[in-house]
Amino acid sequence: PAETDRRVKRIDLTVEAEDQVDEIEDLAEVMRGTMARGIAEADLTVTLNVLRRMIANLESGPAADDGEAD
C-alpha cells in the first residue's frame, strides 16, 4: 500500500519492463505522427473535441431525442 493512501497499490517495474515501456511509448509516438500526417492542427482539435463530447454523451446515458444537434 502507498504510505498516504492504503487503497493505492504500488508496483515497481523491473529494468526489462521499464525498457519495454520506453519502446511502447516510442512506438505510440510514431503511430500518432502517422495517424495525424496531413491533418491540420485545427482539424485535429475539432476531432478530439467532438470525440470527447461523444464519450461524455455515452457516459451520461440515454437522453430524450429532441431532433436537434448540440
PQR file of N, CA, C, O and H, with PARSE charges and radii, in Angstrom:
ATOM      1  N   PRO A   1       0.822  -1.209   0.000 -0.5600 1.5000
ATOM      2  CA  PRO A   1       0.000   0.000   0.000  0.2800 2.0000
ATOM      3  C   PRO A   1       0.859   1.263   0.000  0.5500 1.7000
ATOM      4  O   PRO A   1       1.985   1.263   0.497 -0.5500 1.4000
ATOM      5  N   ALA A   2       0.323   2.309  -0.551 -0.4000 1.5000
ATOM      6  CA  ALA A   2       1.031   3.586  -0.532 -0.0000 2.0000
ATOM      7  C   ALA A   2       1.018   4.131   0.891  0.5500 1.7000
ATOM      8  O   ALA A   2       0.117   3.832   1.675 -0.5500 1.4000
ATOM      9  H   ALA A   2      -0.591   2.309  -0.955  0.4000 1.0000
ATOM     10  N   GLU A   3       2.013   4.919   1.208 -0.4000 1.5000
ATOM     11  CA  GLU A   3       2.122   5.437   2.572 -0.0000 2.0000
ATOM     12  C   GLU A   3       0.981   6.378   2.938  0.5500 1.7000
ATOM     13  O   GLU A   3       0.560   6.412   4.094 -0.5500 1.4000
ATOM     14  H   GLU A   3       2.745   5.161   0.571  0.4000 1.0000
ATOM     15  N   THR A   4       0.471   7.146   1.970 -0.4000 1.5000
ATOM     16  CA  THR A   4      -0.563   8.135   2.276 -0.0000 2.0000
ATOM     17  C   THR A   4      -1.977   7.655   1.985  0.5500 1.7000
ATOM     18  O   THR A   4      -2.937   8.275   2.442 -0.5500 1.4000
ATOM     19  H   THR A   4       0.813   7.118   1.031  0.4000 1.0000
ATOM     20  N   ASP A   5      -2.130   6.576   1.243 -0.4000 1.5000
ATOM     21  CA  ASP A   5      -3.463   6.082   0.882 -0.0000 2.0000
ATOM     22  C   ASP A   5      -3.416   4.566   0.782  0.5500 1.7000
ATOM     23  O   ASP A   5      -2.839   4.017  -0.156 -0.5500 1.4000
ATOM     24  H   ASP A   5      -1.350   6.073   0.871  0.4000 1.0000
ATOM     25  N   ARG A   6      -4.018   3.901   1.739 -0.4000 1.5000
ATOM     26  CA  ARG A   6      -3.936   2.433   1.787 -0.0000 2.0000
ATOM     27  C   ARG A   6      -4.646   1.755   0.624  0.5500 1.7000
ATOM     28  O   ARG A   6      -4.412   0.575   0.362 -0.5500 1.4000
ATOM     29  H   ARG A   6      -4.487   4.347   2.501  0.4000 1.0000
ATOM     30  N   ARG A   7      -5.515   2.490  -0.082 -0.4000 1.5000
ATOM     31  CA  ARG A   7      -6.215   1.904  -1.236 -0.0000 2.0000
ATOM     32  C   ARG A   7      -5.298   1.771  -2.448  0.5500 1.7000
ATOM     33  O   ARG A   7      -5.555   0.960  -3.338 -0.5500 1.4000
ATOM     34  H   ARG A   7      -5.705   3.448   0.131  0.4000 1.0000
ATOM     35  N   VAL A   8      -4.251   2.551  -2.481 -0.4000 1.5000
ATOM     36  CA  VAL A   8      -3.334   2.563  -3.621 -0.0000 2.0000
ATOM     37  C   VAL A   8      -2.354   1.414  -3.503  0.5500 1.7000
ATOM     38  O   VAL A   8      -1.765   1.184  -2.446 -0.5500 1.4000
ATOM     39  H   VAL A   8      -4.042   3.209  -1.758  0.4000 1.0000
ATOM     40  N   LYS A   9      -2.188   0.703  -4.590 -0.4000 1.5000
ATOM     41  CA  LYS A   9      -1.190  -0.374  -4.644 -0.0000 2.0000
ATOM     42  C   LYS A   9      -0.067   0.076  -5.571  0.5500 1.7000
ATOM     43  O   LYS A   9      -0.315   0.492  -6.703 -0.5500 1.4000
ATOM     44  H   LYS A   9      -2.666   0.889  -5.448  0.4000 1.0000
ATOM     45  N   ARG A  10       1.126  -0.007  -5.099 -0.4000 1.5000
ATOM     46  CA  ARG A  10       2.284   0.424  -5.876 -0.0000 2.0000
ATOM     47  C   ARG A  10       3.013  -0.805  -6.397  0.5500 1.7000
ATOM     48  O   ARG A  10       3.217  -1.785  -5.681 -0.5500 1.4000
ATOM     49  H   ARG A  10       1.327  -0.344  -4.180  0.4000 1.0000
ATOM     50  N   ILE A  11       3.400  -0.721  -7.669 -0.4000 1.5000
ATOM     51  CA  ILE A  11       4.226  -1.784  -8.229 -0.0000 2.0000
ATOM     52  C   ILE A  11       5.508  -1.159  -8.755  0.5500 1.7000
ATOM     53  O   ILE A  11       5.504  -0.031  -9.249 -0.5500 1.4000
ATOM     54  H   ILE A  11       3.234   0.075  -8.250  0.4000 1.0000
ATOM     55  N   ASP A  12       6.573  -1.878  -8.648 -0.4000 1.5000
ATOM     56  CA  ASP A  12       7.853  -1.431  -9.180 -0.0000 2.0000
ATOM     57  C   ASP A  12       8.189  -2.293 -10.383  0.5500 1.7000
ATOM     58  O   ASP A  12       8.133  -3.522 -10.326 -0.5500 1.4000
ATOM     59  H   ASP A  12       6.577  -2.794  -8.246  0.4000 1.0000
ATOM     60  N   LEU A  13       8.541  -1.619 -11.479 -0.4000 1.5000
ATOM     61  CA  LEU A  13       8.884  -2.338 -12.695 -0.0000 2.0000
ATOM     62  C   LEU A  13      10.337  -2.777 -12.667  0.5500 1.7000
ATOM     63  O   LEU A  13      11.201  -2.109 -12.099 -0.5500 1.4000
ATOM     64  H   LEU A  13       8.586  -0.622 -11.525  0.4000 1.0000
ATOM     65  N   THR A  14      10.580  -3.907 -13.291 -0.4000 1.5000
ATOM     66  CA  THR A  14      11.956  -4.353 -13.461 -0.0000 2.0000
ATOM     67  C   THR A  14      12.596  -3.495 -14.543  0.5500 1.7000
ATOM     68  O   THR A  14      11.904  -2.773 -15.261 -0.5500 1.4000
ATOM     69  H   THR A  14       9.879  -4.450 -13.753  0.4000 1.0000
ATOM     70  N   VAL A  15      13.902  -3.573 -14.656 -0.4000 1.5000
ATOM     71  CA  VAL A  15      14.613  -2.839 -15.703 -0.0000 2.0000
ATOM     72  C   VAL A  15      14.106  -3.280 -17.075  0.5500 1.7000
ATOM     73  O   VAL A  15      13.928  -2.454 -17.970 -0.5500 1.4000
ATOM     74  H   VAL A  15      14.465  -4.159 -14.073  0.4000 1.0000
ATOM     75  N   GLU A  16      13.875  -4.579 -17.237 -0.4000 1.5000
ATOM     76  CA  GLU A  16      13.339  -5.092 -18.508 -0.0000 2.0000
ATOM     77  C   GLU A  16      11.989  -4.466 -18.820  0.5500 1.7000
ATOM     78  O   GLU A  16      11.742  -4.052 -19.953 -0.5500 1.4000
ATOM     79  H   GLU A  16      14.020  -5.250 -16.510  0.4000 1.0000
ATOM     80  N   ALA A  17      11.126  -4.396 -17.833 -0.4000 1.5000
ATOM     81  CA  ALA A  17       9.796  -3.820 -18.042 -0.0000 2.0000
ATOM     82  C   ALA A  17       9.893  -2.334 -18.371  0.5500 1.7000
ATOM     83  O   ALA A  17       9.158  -1.839 -19.226 -0.5500 1.4000
ATOM     84  H   ALA A  17      11.327  -4.732 -16.913  0.4000 1.0000
ATOM     85  N   GLU A  18      10.790  -1.623 -17.704 -0.4000 1.5000
ATOM     86  CA  GLU A  18      10.980  -0.201 -17.997 -0.0000 2.0000
ATOM     87  C   GLU A  18      11.436  -0.013 -19.434  0.5500 1.7000
ATOM     88  O   GLU A  18      10.987   0.913 -20.110 -0.5500 1.4000
ATOM     89  H   GLU A  18      11.387  -2.025 -17.010  0.4000 1.0000
ATOM     90  N   ASP A  19      12.321  -0.879 -19.909 -0.4000 1.5000
ATOM     91  CA  ASP A  19      12.768  -0.819 -21.304 -0.0000 2.0000
ATOM     92  C   ASP A  19      11.597  -1.048 -22.254  0.5500 1.7000
ATOM     93  O   ASP A  19      11.489  -0.384 -23.285 -0.5500 1.4000
ATOM     94  H   ASP A  19      12.685  -1.632 -19.360  0.4000 1.0000
ATOM     95  N   GLN A  20      10.731  -1.980 -21.909 -0.4000 1.5000
ATOM     96  CA  GLN A  20       9.567  -2.255 -22.754 -0.0000 2.0000
ATOM     97  C   GLN A  20       8.607  -1.070 -22.768  0.5500 1.7000
ATOM     98  O   GLN A  20       8.028  -0.751 -23.807 -0.5500 1.4000
ATOM     99  H   GLN A  20      10.818  -2.520 -21.072  0.4000 1.0000
ATOM    100  N   VAL A  21       8.437  -0.424 -21.634 -0.4000 1.5000
ATOM    101  CA  VAL A  21       7.589   0.765 -21.574 -0.0000 2.0000
ATOM    102  C   VAL A  21       8.156   1.841 -22.491  0.5500 1.7000
ATOM    103  O   VAL A  21       7.406   2.489 -23.221 -0.5500 1.4000
ATOM    104  H   VAL A  21       8.908  -0.682 -20.790  0.4000 1.0000
ATOM    105  N   ASP A  22       9.468   2.037 -22.463 -0.4000 1.5000
ATOM    106  CA  ASP A  22      10.105   3.020 -23.340 -0.0000 2.0000
ATOM    107  C   ASP A  22       9.843   2.688 -24.808  0.5500 1.7000
ATOM    108  O   ASP A  22       9.541   3.580 -25.600 -0.5500 1.4000
ATOM    109  H   ASP A  22      10.077   1.511 -21.870  0.4000 1.0000
ATOM    110  N   GLU A  23       9.957   1.420 -25.170 -0.4000 1.5000
ATOM    111  CA  GLU A  23       9.714   1.003 -26.550 -0.0000 2.0000
ATOM    112  C   GLU A  23       8.262   1.257 -26.949  0.5500 1.7000
ATOM    113  O   GLU A  23       7.990   1.718 -28.058 -0.5500 1.4000
ATOM    114  H   GLU A  23      10.203   0.696 -24.526  0.4000 1.0000
ATOM    115  N   ILE A  24       7.344   0.960 -26.054 -0.4000 1.5000
ATOM    116  CA  ILE A  24       5.921   1.169 -26.339 -0.0000 2.0000
ATOM    117  C   ILE A  24       5.634   2.656 -26.522  0.5500 1.7000
ATOM    118  O   ILE A  24       4.902   3.041 -27.433 -0.5500 1.4000
ATOM    119  H   ILE A  24       7.565   0.585 -25.153  0.4000 1.0000
ATOM    120  N   GLU A  25       6.209   3.492 -25.658 -0.4000 1.5000
ATOM    121  CA  GLU A  25       5.998   4.935 -25.775 -0.0000 2.0000
ATOM    122  C   GLU A  25       6.558   5.461 -27.087  0.5500 1.7000
ATOM    123  O   GLU A  25       5.934   6.304 -27.731 -0.5500 1.4000
ATOM    124  H   GLU A  25       6.804   3.180 -24.918  0.4000 1.0000
ATOM    125  N   ASP A  26       7.733   4.974 -27.494 -0.4000 1.5000
ATOM    126  CA  ASP A  26       8.317   5.385 -28.774 -0.0000 2.0000
ATOM    127  C   ASP A  26       7.417   4.985 -29.936  0.5500 1.7000
ATOM    128  O   ASP A  26       7.187   5.778 -30.850 -0.5500 1.4000
ATOM    129  H   ASP A  26       8.241   4.289 -26.970  0.4000 1.0000
ATOM    130  N   LEU A  27       6.912   3.767 -29.901 -0.4000 1.5000
ATOM    131  CA  LEU A  27       6.024   3.284 -30.954 -0.0000 2.0000
ATOM    132  C   LEU A  27       4.732   4.095 -30.992  0.5500 1.7000
ATOM    133  O   LEU A  27       4.238   4.426 -32.069 -0.5500 1.4000
ATOM    134  H   LEU A  27       7.099   3.124 -29.159  0.4000 1.0000
ATOM    135  N   ALA A  28       4.189   4.413 -29.831 -0.4000 1.5000
ATOM    136  CA  ALA A  28       2.955   5.201 -29.769 -0.0000 2.0000
ATOM    137  C   ALA A  28       3.168   6.580 -30.387  0.5500 1.7000
ATOM    138  O   ALA A  28       2.285   7.093 -31.074 -0.5500 1.4000
ATOM    139  H   ALA A  28       4.590   4.144 -28.955  0.4000 1.0000
ATOM    140  N   GLU A  29       4.324   7.178 -30.150 -0.4000 1.5000
ATOM    141  CA  GLU A  29       4.628   8.488 -30.721 -0.0000 2.0000
ATOM    142  C   GLU A  29       4.685   8.409 -32.245  0.5500 1.7000
ATOM    143  O   GLU A  29       4.159   9.284 -32.932 -0.5500 1.4000
ATOM    144  H   GLU A  29       5.041   6.761 -29.592  0.4000 1.0000
ATOM    145  N   VAL A  30       5.318   7.371 -32.772 -0.4000 1.5000
ATOM    146  CA  VAL A  30       5.387   7.176 -34.225 -0.0000 2.0000
ATOM    147  C   VAL A  30       3.981   6.987 -34.794  0.5500 1.7000
ATOM    148  O   VAL A  30       3.644   7.560 -35.830 -0.5500 1.4000
ATOM    149  H   VAL A  30       5.745   6.660 -32.213  0.4000 1.0000
ATOM    150  N   MET A  31       3.170   6.185 -34.120 -0.4000 1.5000
ATOM    151  CA  MET A  31       1.808   5.925 -34.596 -0.0000 2.0000
ATOM    152  C   MET A  31       0.965   7.197 -34.601  0.5500 1.7000
ATOM    153  O   MET A  31       0.199   7.432 -35.536 -0.5500 1.4000
ATOM    154  H   MET A  31       3.444   5.719 -33.279  0.4000 1.0000
ATOM    155  N   ARG A  32       1.103   8.023 -33.556 -0.4000 1.5000
ATOM    156  CA  ARG A  32       0.353   9.282 -33.521 -0.0000 2.0000
ATOM    157  C   ARG A  32       0.754  10.172 -34.690  0.5500 1.7000
ATOM    158  O   ARG A  32      -0.100  10.800 -35.316 -0.5500 1.4000
ATOM    159  H   ARG A  32       1.725   7.833 -32.797  0.4000 1.0000
ATOM    160  N   GLY A  33       2.041  10.227 -34.986 -0.4000 1.5000
ATOM    161  CA  GLY A  33       2.508  11.023 -36.117 -0.0000 2.0000
ATOM    162  C   GLY A  33       1.980  10.497 -37.438  0.5500 1.7000
ATOM    163  O   GLY A  33       1.603  11.274 -38.316 -0.5500 1.4000
ATOM    164  H   GLY A  33       2.735   9.717 -34.478  0.4000 1.0000
ATOM    165  N   THR A  34       1.951   9.178 -37.581 -0.4000 1.5000
ATOM    166  CA  THR A  34       1.436   8.566 -38.803 -0.0000 2.0000
ATOM    167  C   THR A  34      -0.055   8.855 -38.959  0.5500 1.7000
ATOM    168  O   THR A  34      -0.508   9.215 -40.046 -0.5500 1.4000
ATOM    169  H   THR A  34       2.257   8.547 -36.868  0.4000 1.0000
ATOM    170  N   MET A  35      -0.810   8.700 -37.891 -0.4000 1.5000
ATOM    171  CA  MET A  35      -2.256   8.929 -37.961 -0.0000 2.0000
ATOM    172  C   MET A  35      -2.581  10.380 -38.298  0.5500 1.7000
ATOM    173  O   MET A  35      -3.539  10.647 -39.023 -0.5500 1.4000
ATOM    174  H   MET A  35      -0.443   8.407 -37.009  0.4000 1.0000
ATOM    175  N   ALA A  36      -1.798  11.311 -37.782 -0.4000 1.5000
ATOM    176  CA  ALA A  36      -2.107  12.729 -37.937 -0.0000 2.0000
ATOM    177  C   ALA A  36      -1.469  13.350 -39.181  0.5500 1.7000
ATOM    178  O   ALA A  36      -1.675  14.531 -39.462 -0.5500 1.4000
ATOM    179  H   ALA A  36      -1.020  11.094 -37.193  0.4000 1.0000
ATOM    180  N   ARG A  37      -0.706  12.565 -39.913 -0.4000 1.5000
ATOM    181  CA  ARG A  37       0.001  13.096 -41.080 -0.0000 2.0000
ATOM    182  C   ARG A  37      -0.987  13.736 -42.061  0.5500 1.7000
ATOM    183  O   ARG A  37      -1.981  13.122 -42.448 -0.5500 1.4000
ATOM    184  H   ARG A  37      -0.539  11.606 -39.684  0.4000 1.0000
ATOM    185  N   GLY A  38      -0.695  14.975 -42.451 -0.4000 1.5000
ATOM    186  CA  GLY A  38      -1.514  15.671 -43.429 -0.0000 2.0000
ATOM    187  C   GLY A  38      -2.797  16.268 -42.878  0.5500 1.7000
ATOM    188  O   GLY A  38      -3.607  16.792 -43.643 -0.5500 1.4000
ATOM    189  H   GLY A  38       0.113  15.473 -42.137  0.4000 1.0000
ATOM    190  N   ILE A  39      -3.000  16.200 -41.581 -0.4000 1.5000
ATOM    191  CA  ILE A  39      -4.211  16.746 -40.970 -0.0000 2.0000
ATOM    192  C   ILE A  39      -3.830  18.011 -40.206  0.5500 1.7000
ATOM    193  O   ILE A  39      -2.926  18.002 -39.370 -0.5500 1.4000
ATOM    194  H   ILE A  39      -2.342  15.774 -40.959  0.4000 1.0000
ATOM    195  N   ALA A  40      -4.527  19.084 -40.507 -0.4000 1.5000
ATOM    196  CA  ALA A  40      -4.236  20.365 -39.862 -0.0000 2.0000
ATOM    197  C   ALA A  40      -4.493  20.275 -38.360  0.5500 1.7000
ATOM    198  O   ALA A  40      -5.385  19.557 -37.909 -0.5500 1.4000
ATOM    199  H   ALA A  40      -5.261  19.091 -41.187  0.4000 1.0000
ATOM    200  N   GLU A  41      -3.703  21.009 -37.607 -0.4000 1.5000
ATOM    201  CA  GLU A  41      -3.841  21.023 -36.143 -0.0000 2.0000
ATOM    202  C   GLU A  41      -5.255  21.420 -35.724  0.5500 1.7000
ATOM    203  O   GLU A  41      -5.814  20.847 -34.789 -0.5500 1.4000
ATOM    204  H   GLU A  41      -2.978  21.592 -37.974  0.4000 1.0000
ATOM    205  N   ALA A  42      -5.828  22.399 -36.417 -0.4000 1.5000
ATOM    206  CA  ALA A  42      -7.191  22.834 -36.089 -0.0000 2.0000
ATOM    207  C   ALA A  42      -8.188  21.696 -36.294  0.5500 1.7000
ATOM    208  O   ALA A  42      -9.110  21.529 -35.496 -0.5500 1.4000
ATOM    209  H   ALA A  42      -5.374  22.865 -37.176  0.4000 1.0000
ATOM    210  N   ASP A  43      -8.009  20.916 -37.355 -0.4000 1.5000
ATOM    211  CA  ASP A  43      -8.900  19.780 -37.606 -0.0000 2.0000
ATOM    212  C   ASP A  43      -8.751  18.719 -36.518  0.5500 1.7000
ATOM    213  O   ASP A  43      -9.741  18.128 -36.085 -0.5500 1.4000
ATOM    214  H   ASP A  43      -7.260  21.052 -38.003  0.4000 1.0000
ATOM    215  N   LEU A  44      -7.528  18.481 -36.082 -0.4000 1.5000
ATOM    216  CA  LEU A  44      -7.306  17.517 -35.004 -0.0000 2.0000
ATOM    217  C   LEU A  44      -7.973  17.983 -33.714  0.5500 1.7000
ATOM    218  O   LEU A  44      -8.556  17.183 -32.983 -0.5500 1.4000
ATOM    219  H   LEU A  44      -6.725  18.961 -36.434  0.4000 1.0000
ATOM    220  N   THR A  45      -7.883  19.272 -33.444 -0.4000 1.5000
ATOM    221  CA  THR A  45      -8.501  19.828 -32.244 -0.0000 2.0000
ATOM    222  C   THR A  45     -10.013  19.646 -32.281  0.5500 1.7000
ATOM    223  O   THR A  45     -10.614  19.226 -31.292 -0.5500 1.4000
ATOM    224  H   THR A  45      -7.409  19.922 -34.038  0.4000 1.0000
ATOM    225  N   VAL A  46     -10.630  19.960 -33.420 -0.4000 1.5000
ATOM    226  CA  VAL A  46     -12.079  19.784 -33.555 -0.0000 2.0000
ATOM    227  C   VAL A  46     -12.444  18.317 -33.379  0.5500 1.7000
ATOM    228  O   VAL A  46     -13.400  17.993 -32.675 -0.5500 1.4000
ATOM    229  H   VAL A  46     -10.142  20.301 -34.223  0.4000 1.0000
ATOM    230  N   THR A  47     -11.686  17.432 -34.016 -0.4000 1.5000
ATOM    231  CA  THR A  47     -11.962  15.995 -33.922 -0.0000 2.0000
ATOM    232  C   THR A  47     -11.905  15.521 -32.478  0.5500 1.7000
ATOM    233  O   THR A  47     -12.802  14.812 -32.022 -0.5500 1.4000
ATOM    234  H   THR A  47     -10.909  17.696 -34.587  0.4000 1.0000
ATOM    235  N   LEU A  48     -10.861  15.905 -31.760 -0.4000 1.5000
ATOM    236  CA  LEU A  48     -10.728  15.498 -30.360 -0.0000 2.0000
ATOM    237  C   LEU A  48     -11.871  16.039 -29.511  0.5500 1.7000
ATOM    238  O   LEU A  48     -12.391  15.339 -28.642 -0.5500 1.4000
ATOM    239  H   LEU A  48     -10.133  16.481 -32.130  0.4000 1.0000
ATOM    240  N   ASN A  49     -12.262  17.288 -29.762 -0.4000 1.5000
ATOM    241  CA  ASN A  49     -13.376  17.872 -29.004 -0.0000 2.0000
ATOM    242  C   ASN A  49     -14.675  17.118 -29.268  0.5500 1.7000
ATOM    243  O   ASN A  49     -15.444  16.858 -28.343 -0.5500 1.4000
ATOM    244  H   ASN A  49     -11.840  17.857 -30.468  0.4000 1.0000
ATOM    245  N   VAL A  50     -14.920  16.769 -30.528 -0.4000 1.5000
ATOM    246  CA  VAL A  50     -16.132  16.026 -30.874 -0.0000 2.0000
ATOM    247  C   VAL A  50     -16.106  14.649 -30.221  0.5500 1.7000
ATOM    248  O   VAL A  50     -17.109  14.216 -29.653 -0.5500 1.4000
ATOM    249  H   VAL A  50     -14.295  16.981 -31.280  0.4000 1.0000
ATOM    250  N   LEU A  51     -14.980  13.962 -30.294 -0.4000 1.5000
ATOM    251  CA  LEU A  51     -14.884  12.633 -29.683 -0.0000 2.0000
ATOM    252  C   LEU A  51     -15.084  12.699 -28.172  0.5500 1.7000
ATOM    253  O   LEU A  51     -15.749  11.839 -27.595 -0.5500 1.4000
ATOM    254  H   LEU A  51     -14.165  14.313 -30.756  0.4000 1.0000
ATOM    255  N   ARG A  52     -14.514  13.711 -27.533 -0.4000 1.5000
ATOM    256  CA  ARG A  52     -14.704  13.865 -26.084 -0.0000 2.0000
ATOM    257  C   ARG A  52     -16.176  14.093 -25.749  0.5500 1.7000
ATOM    258  O   ARG A  52     -16.690  13.551 -24.770 -0.5500 1.4000
ATOM    259  H   ARG A  52     -13.973  14.409 -28.002  0.4000 1.0000
ATOM    260  N   ARG A  53     -16.847  14.895 -26.566 -0.4000 1.5000
ATOM    261  CA  ARG A  53     -18.276  15.151 -26.342 -0.0000 2.0000
ATOM    262  C   ARG A  53     -19.078  13.864 -26.525  0.5500 1.7000
ATOM    263  O   ARG A  53     -19.994  13.589 -25.750 -0.5500 1.4000
ATOM    264  H   ARG A  53     -16.430  15.335 -27.361  0.4000 1.0000
ATOM    265  N   MET A  54     -18.740  13.078 -27.544 -0.4000 1.5000
ATOM    266  CA  MET A  54     -19.437  11.819 -27.781 -0.0000 2.0000
ATOM    267  C   MET A  54     -19.251  10.867 -26.600  0.5500 1.7000
ATOM    268  O   MET A  54     -20.195  10.194 -26.185 -0.5500 1.4000
ATOM    269  H   MET A  54     -17.996  13.302 -28.173  0.4000 1.0000
ATOM    270  N   ILE A  55     -18.035  10.813 -26.062 -0.4000 1.5000
ATOM    271  CA  ILE A  55     -17.767   9.967 -24.894 -0.0000 2.0000
ATOM    272  C   ILE A  55     -18.597  10.445 -23.706  0.5500 1.7000
ATOM    273  O   ILE A  55     -19.202   9.638 -23.000 -0.5500 1.4000
ATOM    274  H   ILE A  55     -17.268  11.360 -26.399  0.4000 1.0000
ATOM    275  N   ALA A  56     -18.624  11.761 -23.486 -0.4000 1.5000
ATOM    276  CA  ALA A  56     -19.413  12.311 -22.379 -0.0000 2.0000
ATOM    277  C   ALA A  56     -20.891  11.976 -22.554  0.5500 1.7000
ATOM    278  O   ALA A  56     -21.577  11.650 -21.586 -0.5500 1.4000
ATOM    279  H   ALA A  56     -18.133  12.417 -24.059  0.4000 1.0000
ATOM    280  N   ASN A  57     -21.379  12.056 -23.789 -0.4000 1.5000
ATOM    281  CA  ASN A  57     -22.778  11.709 -24.052 -0.0000 2.0000
ATOM    282  C   ASN A  57     -23.046  10.253 -23.701  0.5500 1.7000
ATOM    283  O   ASN A  57     -24.061   9.937 -23.080 -0.5500 1.4000
ATOM    284  H   ASN A  57     -20.822  12.321 -24.576  0.4000 1.0000
ATOM    285  N   LEU A  58     -22.144   9.369 -24.096 -0.4000 1.5000
ATOM    286  CA  LEU A  58     -22.321   7.949 -23.796 -0.0000 2.0000
ATOM    287  C   LEU A  58     -22.278   7.689 -22.297  0.5500 1.7000
ATOM    288  O   LEU A  58     -23.043   6.877 -21.777 -0.5500 1.4000
ATOM    289  H   LEU A  58     -21.319   9.625 -24.601  0.4000 1.0000
ATOM    290  N   GLU A  59     -21.383   8.379 -21.611 -0.4000 1.5000
ATOM    291  CA  GLU A  59     -21.252   8.178 -20.168 -0.0000 2.0000
ATOM    292  C   GLU A  59     -22.472   8.685 -19.403  0.5500 1.7000
ATOM    293  O   GLU A  59     -22.806   8.162 -18.341 -0.5500 1.4000
ATOM    294  H   GLU A  59     -20.762   9.039 -22.034  0.4000 1.0000
ATOM    295  N   SER A  60     -23.134   9.706 -19.948 -0.4000 1.5000
ATOM    296  CA  SER A  60     -24.297  10.257 -19.246 -0.0000 2.0000
ATOM    297  C   SER A  60     -25.566   9.458 -19.515  0.5500 1.7000
ATOM    298  O   SER A  60     -26.588   9.685 -18.868 -0.5500 1.4000
ATOM    299  H   SER A  60     -22.863  10.131 -20.811  0.4000 1.0000
ATOM    300  N   GLY A  61     -25.513   8.539 -20.446 -0.4000 1.5000
ATOM    301  CA  GLY A  61     -26.656   7.670 -20.705 -0.0000 2.0000
ATOM    302  C   GLY A  61     -27.621   8.252 -21.712  0.5500 1.7000
ATOM    303  O   GLY A  61     -27.426   9.357 -22.219 -0.5500 1.4000
ATOM    304  H   GLY A  61     -24.683   8.354 -20.972  0.4000 1.0000
ATOM    305  N   PRO A  62     -28.678   7.487 -22.000 -0.5600 1.5000
ATOM    306  CA  PRO A  62     -29.653   7.924 -22.998  0.2800 2.0000
ATOM    307  C   PRO A  62     -30.365   9.201 -22.561  0.5500 1.7000
ATOM    308  O   PRO A  62     -30.587   9.440 -21.374 -0.5500 1.4000
ATOM    309  N   ALA A  63     -30.712  10.003 -23.547 -0.4000 1.5000
ATOM    310  CA  ALA A  63     -31.442  11.238 -23.281 -0.0000 2.0000
ATOM    311  C   ALA A  63     -32.601  11.321 -24.258  0.5500 1.7000
ATOM    312  O   ALA A  63     -32.622  10.635 -25.280 -0.5500 1.4000
ATOM    313  H   ALA A  63     -30.532   9.809 -24.512  0.4000 1.0000
ATOM    314  N   ALA A  64     -33.557  12.162 -23.933 -0.4000 1.5000
ATOM    315  CA  ALA A  64     -34.685  12.374 -24.843 -0.0000 2.0000
ATOM    316  C   ALA A  64     -34.158  12.970 -26.135  0.5500 1.7000
ATOM    317  O   ALA A  64     -33.334  13.884 -26.108 -0.5500 1.4000
ATOM    318  H   ALA A  64     -33.540  12.719 -23.102  0.4000 1.0000
ATOM    319  N   ASP A  65     -34.621  12.466 -27.254 -0.4000 1.5000
ATOM    320  CA  ASP A  65     -34.177  12.950 -28.560 -0.0000 2.0000
ATOM    321  C   ASP A  65     -35.093  14.076 -29.000  0.5500 1.7000
ATOM    322  O   ASP A  65     -36.260  13.856 -29.324 -0.5500 1.4000
ATOM    323  H   ASP A  65     -35.290  11.723 -27.276  0.4000 1.0000
ATOM    324  N   ASP A  66     -34.543  15.298 -29.007 -0.4000 1.5000
ATOM    325  CA  ASP A  66     -35.344  16.436 -29.443 -0.0000 2.0000
ATOM    326  C   ASP A  66     -35.124  16.739 -30.919  0.5500 1.7000
ATOM    327  O   ASP A  66     -35.668  17.711 -31.443 -0.5500 1.4000
ATOM    328  H   ASP A  66     -33.595  15.476 -28.745  0.4000 1.0000
ATOM    329  N   GLY A  67     -34.325  15.907 -31.593 -0.4000 1.5000
ATOM    330  CA  GLY A  67     -34.086  16.085 -33.017 -0.0000 2.0000
ATOM    331  C   GLY A  67     -33.072  17.157 -33.336  0.5500 1.7000
ATOM    332  O   GLY A  67     -32.833  17.448 -34.508 -0.5500 1.4000
ATOM    333  H   GLY A  67     -33.883  15.117 -31.167  0.4000 1.0000
ATOM    334  N   GLU A  68     -32.472  17.748 -32.328 -0.4000 1.5000
ATOM    335  CA  GLU A  68     -31.518  18.823 -32.542 -0.0000 2.0000
ATOM    336  C   GLU A  68     -30.131  18.388 -32.117  0.5500 1.7000
ATOM    337  O   GLU A  68     -29.956  17.712 -31.104 -0.5500 1.4000
ATOM    338  H   GLU A  68     -32.666  17.511 -31.376  0.4000 1.0000
ATOM    339  N   ALA A  69     -29.144  18.788 -32.911 -0.4000 1.5000
ATOM    340  CA  ALA A  69     -27.753  18.550 -32.535 -0.0000 2.0000
ATOM    341  C   ALA A  69     -27.302  19.690 -31.647  0.5500 1.7000
ATOM    342  O   ALA A  69     -27.749  20.824 -31.822 -0.5500 1.4000
ATOM    343  H   ALA A  69     -29.286  19.337 -33.735  0.4000 1.0000
ATOM    344  N   ASP A  70     -26.432  19.413 -30.707 -0.4000 1.5000
ATOM    345  CA  ASP A  70     -25.909  20.468 -29.823 -0.0000 2.0000
ATOM    346  C   ASP A  70     -24.849  21.267 -30.525  0.5500 1.7000
ATOM    347  O   ASP A  70     -24.292  22.199 -29.943 -0.5500 1.4000
ATOM    348  H   ASP A  70     -26.069  18.492 -30.565  0.4000 1.0000
TER
END
